[in-house]
C-alpha positions as a Python dict, from the first residue, in 0.01 Angstrom:
ca = {
    (1, 'X'): (0, 0, 0),
    (2, 'X'): (106, 299, 204),
    (3, 'X'): (-252, 366, 311),
    (4, 'X'): (-282, 7, 440),
    (5, 'X'): (43, 43, 638),
    (6, 'X'): (-77, 375, 777),
    (7, 'X'): (-409, 222, 883),
    (8, 'X'): (-223, -65, 1050),
    (9, 'X'): (-9, 180, 1245),
    (10, 'X'): (-317, 372, 1357),
    (11, 'X'): (-483, 50, 1475),
    (12, 'X'): (-173, -57, 1661),
    (13, 'X'): (-155, 281, 1832),
    (14, 'X'): (-522, 257, 1932),
    (15, 'X'): (-475, -95, 2072),
    (16, 'X'): (-164, 16, 2263),
    (17, 'X'): (-348, 309, 2416),
    (18, 'X'): (-636, 80, 2516),
    (19, 'X'): (-398, -172, 2674),
    (20, 'X'): (-230, 100, 2873),
    (21, 'X'): (-555, 255, 2996),
    (22, 'X'): (-599, 13, 3285),
    (23, 'X'): (-235, 29, 3400),
    (24, 'X'): (-245, 409, 3387),
    (25, 'X'): (-561, 404, 3600),
    (26, 'X'): (-395, 163, 3839),
    (27, 'X'): (-89, 386, 3863),
    (28, 'X'): (-305, 688, 3936),
    (29, 'X'): (-473, 494, 4218),
    (30, 'X'): (-132, 388, 4343),
    (31, 'X'): (5, 742, 4342),
    (32, 'X'): (-305, 865, 4525),
    (33, 'X'): (-265, 590, 4784),
    (34, 'X'): (102, 674, 4840),
    (35, 'X'): (24, 1044, 4879),
    (36, 'X'): (-258, 975, 5124),
    (37, 'X'): (-45, 759, 5352),
    (38, 'X'): (294, 919, 5299),
    (39, 'X'): (448, 618, 5125),
    (40, 'X'): (782, 661, 4949),
    (41, 'X'): (990, 372, 4815),
    (42, 'X'): (1354, 423, 4728),
    (43, 'X'): (1385, 185, 4432),
    (44, 'X'): (1171, 135, 4123),
    (45, 'X'): (1171, -239, 4190),
    (46, 'X'): (1020, -206, 4537),
    (47, 'X'): (773, 53, 4410),
    (48, 'X'): (649, -194, 4146),
    (49, 'X'): (629, -476, 4401),
    (50, 'X'): (433, -263, 4644),
    (51, 'X'): (200, -144, 4371),
    (52, 'X'): (126, -506, 4276),
    (53, 'X'): (43, -585, 4640),
    (54, 'X'): (-178, -276, 4661),
    (55, 'X'): (-367, -364, 4342),
    (56, 'X'): (-421, -722, 4456),
    (57, 'X'): (-560, -598, 4788),
    (58, 'X'): (-779, -346, 4609),
    (59, 'X'): (-921, -619, 4387),
    (60, 'X'): (-1002, -845, 4684),
    (61, 'X'): (-1173, -558, 4863),
    (62, 'X'): (-1381, -468, 4558),
    (63, 'X'): (-1480, -834, 4515),
    (64, 'X'): (-1595, -856, 4877),
    (65, 'X'): (-1785, -527, 4862),
    (66, 'X'): (-1971, -641, 4552),
    (67, 'X'): (-2150, -899, 4769),
    (68, 'X'): (-2467, -718, 4871),
    (69, 'X'): (-2546, -988, 5128),
    (70, 'X'): (-2237, -916, 5336),
    (71, 'X'): (-2296, -742, 5669),
    (72, 'X'): (-1973, -539, 5647),
    (73, 'X'): (-1758, -346, 5404),
    (74, 'X'): (-1383, -351, 5354),
    (75, 'X'): (-1167, -53, 5262),
    (76, 'X'): (-812, 41, 5172),
    (77, 'X'): (-583, 158, 5451),
    (78, 'X'): (-210, 195, 5512),
    (79, 'X'): (-167, -185, 5525),
    (80, 'X'): (-292, -234, 5168),
    (81, 'X'): (60, -264, 5022),
    (82, 'X'): (212, -479, 5296),
    (83, 'X'): (373, -812, 5211),
    (84, 'X'): (228, -1140, 5343),
    (85, 'X'): (522, -1155, 5584),
    (86, 'X'): (449, -807, 5718),
    (87, 'X'): (82, -890, 5765),
    (88, 'X'): (173, -1217, 5936),
    (89, 'X'): (399, -1016, 6165),
    (90, 'X'): (102, -852, 6335),
    (91, 'X'): (-74, -1186, 6372),
    (92, 'X'): (16, -1457, 6618),
    (93, 'X'): (-20, -1499, 6988),
    (94, 'X'): (184, -1628, 7278),
    (95, 'X'): (-103, -1869, 7334),
    (96, 'X'): (23, -2088, 7052),
    (97, 'X'): (355, -2157, 7221),
    (98, 'X'): (215, -2276, 7554),
    (99, 'X'): (-103, -2454, 7445),
    (100, 'X'): (-470, -2366, 7473),
    (101, 'X'): (-556, -2639, 7718),
    (102, 'X'): (-301, -2513, 7965),
    (103, 'X'): (-437, -2159, 7925),
    (104, 'X'): (-788, -2275, 8004),
    (105, 'X'): (-671, -2424, 8332),
    (106, 'X'): (-477, -2120, 8450),
    (107, 'X'): (-604, -1953, 8767),
    (108, 'X'): (-481, -1596, 8755),
    (109, 'X'): (-735, -1430, 8982),
    (110, 'X'): (-630, -1281, 9312),
    (111, 'X'): (-836, -1282, 9629),
    (112, 'X'): (-1195, -1183, 9568),
    (113, 'X'): (-1222, -813, 9504),
    (114, 'X'): (-1529, -644, 9657),
    (115, 'X'): (-1561, -408, 9363),
    (116, 'X'): (-1571, -689, 9108),
    (117, 'X'): (-1782, -915, 9322),
    (118, 'X'): (-2040, -638, 9347),
    (119, 'X'): (-2045, -617, 8968),
    (120, 'X'): (-2091, -988, 8908),
    (121, 'X'): (-2345, -1033, 9186),
    (122, 'X'): (-2558, -735, 9079),
    (123, 'X'): (-2907, -877, 9011),
    (124, 'X'): (-3029, -579, 8807),
    (125, 'X'): (-3038, -640, 8431),
    (126, 'X'): (-2771, -475, 8222),
    (127, 'X'): (-2861, -200, 7972),
    (128, 'X'): (-2969, -306, 7624),
    (129, 'X'): (-2695, -88, 7475),
    (130, 'X'): (-2364, 35, 7615),
    (131, 'X'): (-2104, 256, 7445),
    (132, 'X'): (-1828, 381, 7674),
    (133, 'X'): (-1701, 611, 7400),
    (134, 'X'): (-1990, 842, 7482),
    (135, 'X'): (-1868, 881, 7843),
    (136, 'X'): (-1582, 1130, 7886),
    (137, 'X'): (-1242, 974, 7970),
    (138, 'X'): (-1361, 613, 7976),
    (139, 'X'): (-1207, 519, 7640),
    (140, 'X'): (-862, 654, 7557),
    (141, 'X'): (-745, 765, 7213),
    (142, 'X'): (-700, 505, 6940),
    (143, 'X'): (-333, 414, 6897),
    (144, 'X'): (-135, 231, 6626),
    (145, 'X'): (87, -71, 6687),
    (146, 'X'): (252, -35, 6344),
    (147, 'X'): (438, -346, 6222),
    (148, 'X'): (445, -490, 6572),
    (149, 'X'): (226, -766, 6714),
    (150, 'X'): (183, -561, 7027),
    (151, 'X'): (-196, -579, 7054),
    (152, 'X'): (-156, -756, 7390),
    (153, 'X'): (35, -453, 7526),
    (154, 'X'): (-209, -200, 7378),
    (155, 'X'): (-503, -391, 7527),
    (156, 'X'): (-331, -376, 7867),
    (157, 'X'): (-281, 1, 7855),
    (158, 'X'): (-631, 52, 7715),
    (159, 'X'): (-806, -138, 7991),
    (160, 'X'): (-604, 54, 8251),
    (161, 'X'): (-665, 393, 8087),
    (162, 'X'): (-1036, 323, 8100),
    (163, 'X'): (-1021, 308, 8480),
    (164, 'X'): (-810, 617, 8550),
    (165, 'X'): (-1091, 866, 8598),
    (166, 'X'): (-1362, 621, 8703),
    (167, 'X'): (-1163, 514, 9008),
    (168, 'X'): (-1047, 872, 9082),
    (169, 'X'): (-685, 770, 9032),
    (170, 'X'): (-577, 1079, 8836),
    (171, 'X'): (-680, 1439, 8792),
    (172, 'X'): (-673, 1400, 8412),
    (173, 'X'): (-629, 1102, 8176),
    (174, 'X'): (-274, 999, 8084),
    (175, 'X'): (-169, 775, 7794),
    (176, 'X'): (27, 479, 7932),
    (177, 'X'): (342, 314, 7796),
    (178, 'X'): (307, 7, 7575),
    (179, 'X'): (684, 8, 7528),
    (180, 'X'): (745, -51, 7899),
    (181, 'X'): (522, -358, 7877),
    (182, 'X'): (698, -487, 7564),
    (183, 'X'): (1044, -429, 7710),
    (184, 'X'): (981, -553, 8063),
    (185, 'X'): (748, -852, 8023),
    (186, 'X'): (963, -1163, 8057),
    (187, 'X'): (709, -1428, 7953),
    (188, 'X'): (626, -1274, 7616),
    (189, 'X'): (778, -1237, 7271),
    (190, 'X'): (775, -859, 7235),
    (191, 'X'): (658, -765, 6885),
    (192, 'X'): (585, -1127, 6796),
    (193, 'X'): (314, -1187, 7054),
    (194, 'X'): (218, -1187, 7419),
    (195, 'X'): (-69, -1196, 7664),
    (196, 'X'): (-254, -907, 7825),
    (197, 'X'): (-302, -1090, 8154),
    (198, 'X'): (73, -1145, 8184),
    (199, 'X'): (134, -782, 8086),
    (200, 'X'): (-90, -668, 8372),
    (201, 'X'): (84, -910, 8609),
    (202, 'X'): (417, -763, 8500),
    (203, 'X'): (295, -411, 8582),
    (204, 'X'): (186, -537, 8922),
    (205, 'X'): (529, -692, 8982),
    (206, 'X'): (720, -383, 8871),
    (207, 'X'): (513, -163, 9098),
    (208, 'X'): (347, 41, 8825),
    (209, 'X'): (353, 171, 8469),
    (210, 'X'): (491, 494, 8325),
    (211, 'X'): (323, 733, 8086),
    (212, 'X'): (379, 720, 7712),
    (213, 'X'): (558, 1055, 7715),
    (214, 'X'): (821, 923, 7958),
    (215, 'X'): (852, 580, 7794),
    (216, 'X'): (745, 624, 7428),
    (217, 'X'): (646, 347, 7190),
    (218, 'X'): (924, 246, 6949),
    (219, 'X'): (822, -109, 6863),
    (220, 'X'): (1067, -397, 6902),
    (221, 'X'): (1161, -528, 7246),
    (222, 'X'): (1456, -343, 7401),
    (223, 'X'): (1625, -297, 7737),
    (224, 'X'): (1382, -257, 8027),
    (225, 'X'): (1470, 82, 8175),
    (226, 'X'): (1163, 185, 8377),
    (227, 'X'): (1185, 454, 8645),
    (228, 'X'): (952, 398, 8945),
    (229, 'X'): (937, 774, 9001),
    (230, 'X'): (760, 806, 8666),
    (231, 'X'): (486, 553, 8737),
    (232, 'X'): (133, 676, 8666),
    (233, 'X'): (-78, 378, 8774),
    (234, 'X'): (-41, 60, 8975),
    (235, 'X'): (-203, -282, 8937),
    (236, 'X'): (-285, -484, 9247),
    (237, 'X'): (-422, -792, 9078),
    (238, 'X'): (-570, -949, 8766),
    (239, 'X'): (-907, -1115, 8706),
    (240, 'X'): (-942, -1359, 8420),
    (241, 'X'): (-1258, -1528, 8294),
    (242, 'X'): (-1283, -1798, 8031),
    (243, 'X'): (-1552, -1856, 7769),
    (244, 'X'): (-1845, -1669, 7922),
    (245, 'X'): (-2002, -1412, 7690),
    (246, 'X'): (-2285, -1333, 7931),
    (247, 'X'): (-2033, -1247, 8202),
    (248, 'X'): (-1846, -1035, 7949),
    (249, 'X'): (-2163, -835, 7884),
    (250, 'X'): (-2205, -764, 8254),
    (251, 'X'): (-1840, -667, 8293),
    (252, 'X'): (-1854, -427, 7998),
    (253, 'X'): (-2175, -269, 8130),
    (254, 'X'): (-2058, -230, 8489),
    (255, 'X'): (-1677, -218, 8475),
    (256, 'X'): (-1599, -44, 8147),
    (257, 'X'): (-1363, -141, 7862),
    (258, 'X'): (-1246, -502, 7892),
    (259, 'X'): (-950, -681, 7728),
    (260, 'X'): (-1037, -996, 7533),
    (261, 'X'): (-885, -1237, 7285),
    (262, 'X'): (-1021, -1264, 6932),
    (263, 'X'): (-974, -1505, 6642),
    (264, 'X'): (-998, -1260, 6355),
    (265, 'X'): (-965, -1345, 5988),
    (266, 'X'): (-720, -1183, 5750),
    (267, 'X'): (-975, -946, 5597),
    (268, 'X'): (-1039, -788, 5937),
    (269, 'X'): (-728, -576, 5879),
    (270, 'X'): (-919, -402, 5599),
    (271, 'X'): (-1250, -374, 5785),
    (272, 'X'): (-1418, -41, 5708),
    (273, 'X'): (-1776, -44, 5834),
    (274, 'X'): (-2078, -257, 5921),
    (275, 'X'): (-2115, -565, 6142),
    (276, 'X'): (-1809, -786, 6099),
    (277, 'X'): (-1831, -1164, 6124),
    (278, 'X'): (-1602, -1463, 6077),
    (279, 'X'): (-1684, -1685, 5783),
    (280, 'X'): (-1553, -2002, 5944),
    (281, 'X'): (-1477, -2142, 6288),
    (282, 'X'): (-1136, -2032, 6406),
    (283, 'X'): (-910, -2273, 6590),
    (284, 'X'): (-676, -2031, 6765),
    (285, 'X'): (-669, -1680, 6911),
    (286, 'X'): (-453, -1438, 6717),
    (287, 'X'): (-513, -1098, 6875),
    (288, 'X'): (-602, -901, 7185),
    (289, 'X'): (-852, -619, 7163),
    (290, 'X'): (-1075, -402, 7383),
    (291, 'X'): (-1450, -441, 7411),
    (292, 'X'): (-1583, -90, 7476),
    (293, 'X'): (-1955, -152, 7435),
    (294, 'X'): (-2230, -349, 7271),
    (295, 'X'): (-2557, -296, 7086),
    (296, 'X'): (-2798, -443, 6837),
    (297, 'X'): (-2859, -398, 6465),
    (298, 'X'): (-3211, -440, 6332),
    (299, 'X'): (-3094, -654, 6040),
    (300, 'X'): (-2782, -833, 6163),
    (301, 'X'): (-2850, -875, 6534),
    (302, 'X'): (-2642, -819, 6847),
    (303, 'X'): (-2283, -699, 6827),
    (304, 'X'): (-1981, -595, 7034),
    (305, 'X'): (-1798, -264, 6986),
    (306, 'X'): (-1423, -324, 6966),
    (307, 'X'): (-1137, -78, 6991),
    (308, 'X'): (-842, -177, 6773),
    (309, 'X'): (-478, -71, 6781),
    (310, 'X'): (-430, -6, 6409),
    (311, 'X'): (-492, 369, 6412),
    (312, 'X'): (-799, 574, 6324),
    (313, 'X'): (-754, 497, 5954),
    (314, 'X'): (-874, 143, 6024),
    (315, 'X'): (-1241, 56, 6060),
    (316, 'X'): (-1498, 303, 6192),
    (317, 'X'): (-1242, 561, 6311),
    (318, 'X'): (-1039, 289, 6481),
    (319, 'X'): (-1333, 79, 6602),
    (320, 'X'): (-1516, -232, 6482),
    (321, 'X'): (-1865, -365, 6535),
    (322, 'X'): (-1858, -744, 6538),
    (323, 'X'): (-2143, -991, 6559),
    (324, 'X'): (-2177, -1159, 6898),
    (325, 'X'): (-2098, -1527, 6923),
    (326, 'X'): (-1832, -1532, 6647),
    (327, 'X'): (-1452, -1516, 6621),
    (328, 'X'): (-1424, -1660, 6975),
    (329, 'X'): (-1490, -1320, 7133),
    (330, 'X'): (-1502, -1366, 7509),
    (331, 'X'): (-1310, -1694, 7509),
    (332, 'X'): (-1050, -1526, 7731),
    (333, 'X'): (-1134, -1207, 7922),
    (334, 'X'): (-895, -1004, 8139),
    (335, 'X'): (-942, -701, 8364),
    (336, 'X'): (-709, -540, 8620),
    (337, 'X'): (-767, -459, 8984),
    (338, 'X'): (-641, -104, 9037),
}
């Protein structure tokens, strides 16, 4: 009888160890993730909740990556343990609150600019491939918007930073202030959405934009306290084009980095590599982003090179290649006159 009871205890112990093997593995992955991204949660309850979010994200990523037919891979990053509300907080656009049809009818262009007119009227064909990252000082460093839907402000600074040296405006490149844009743009919702064209118009109205060192990024909208003596660049007008991908190609080739809207899907936040595409037709724009080049893949066709504002941990060191003709890229294109 005792030998039977002993055998039963041994079996129970074996089963318990087997049942705990997966959770222990999950916890090891969770600890490694927290160490990599400097995560530290104050309560055991939040730690468990965040771990559950992380494991669910990890499972979705592994499921996607198991599809050998997919043109892109997903990967874990610092957003892997965010709640649905936190992820939703970096989605959204000011477009939703004023209507797409009204946007399409807006005329934001100033008087014809000789520089831009020369670009658009140039009869010579554009290069087959363009990557402004390979040209010194044409693409500024990748930044991170954190838990702020400030992509519209980051796209505004990025498109301006790309013109600093090309137009001989500065002796050396200077990172510009997204926080000034967030704080001082009246017709925007701060960290809940805005528009790059309005951001550029705001800079024009203020008389310029300060550097990031003088007006650092903190996130949420606050008091507008700009100092004109600290301005680094000025904007003298804004050009906006609607729904013309061919014109976008010419602008990227001749002008440099260009700010555009995009209708990205949720998994784009975990994009790691490859040629991204949208699986379904999107009905609304939910982000602003920079187009910094374009090229072609032998298997998956033509693509744009996008610069995100989610840090270098995201994507291909902060960049994404996305198939042309998807996700409404080029539906709304904005560049500044400087």
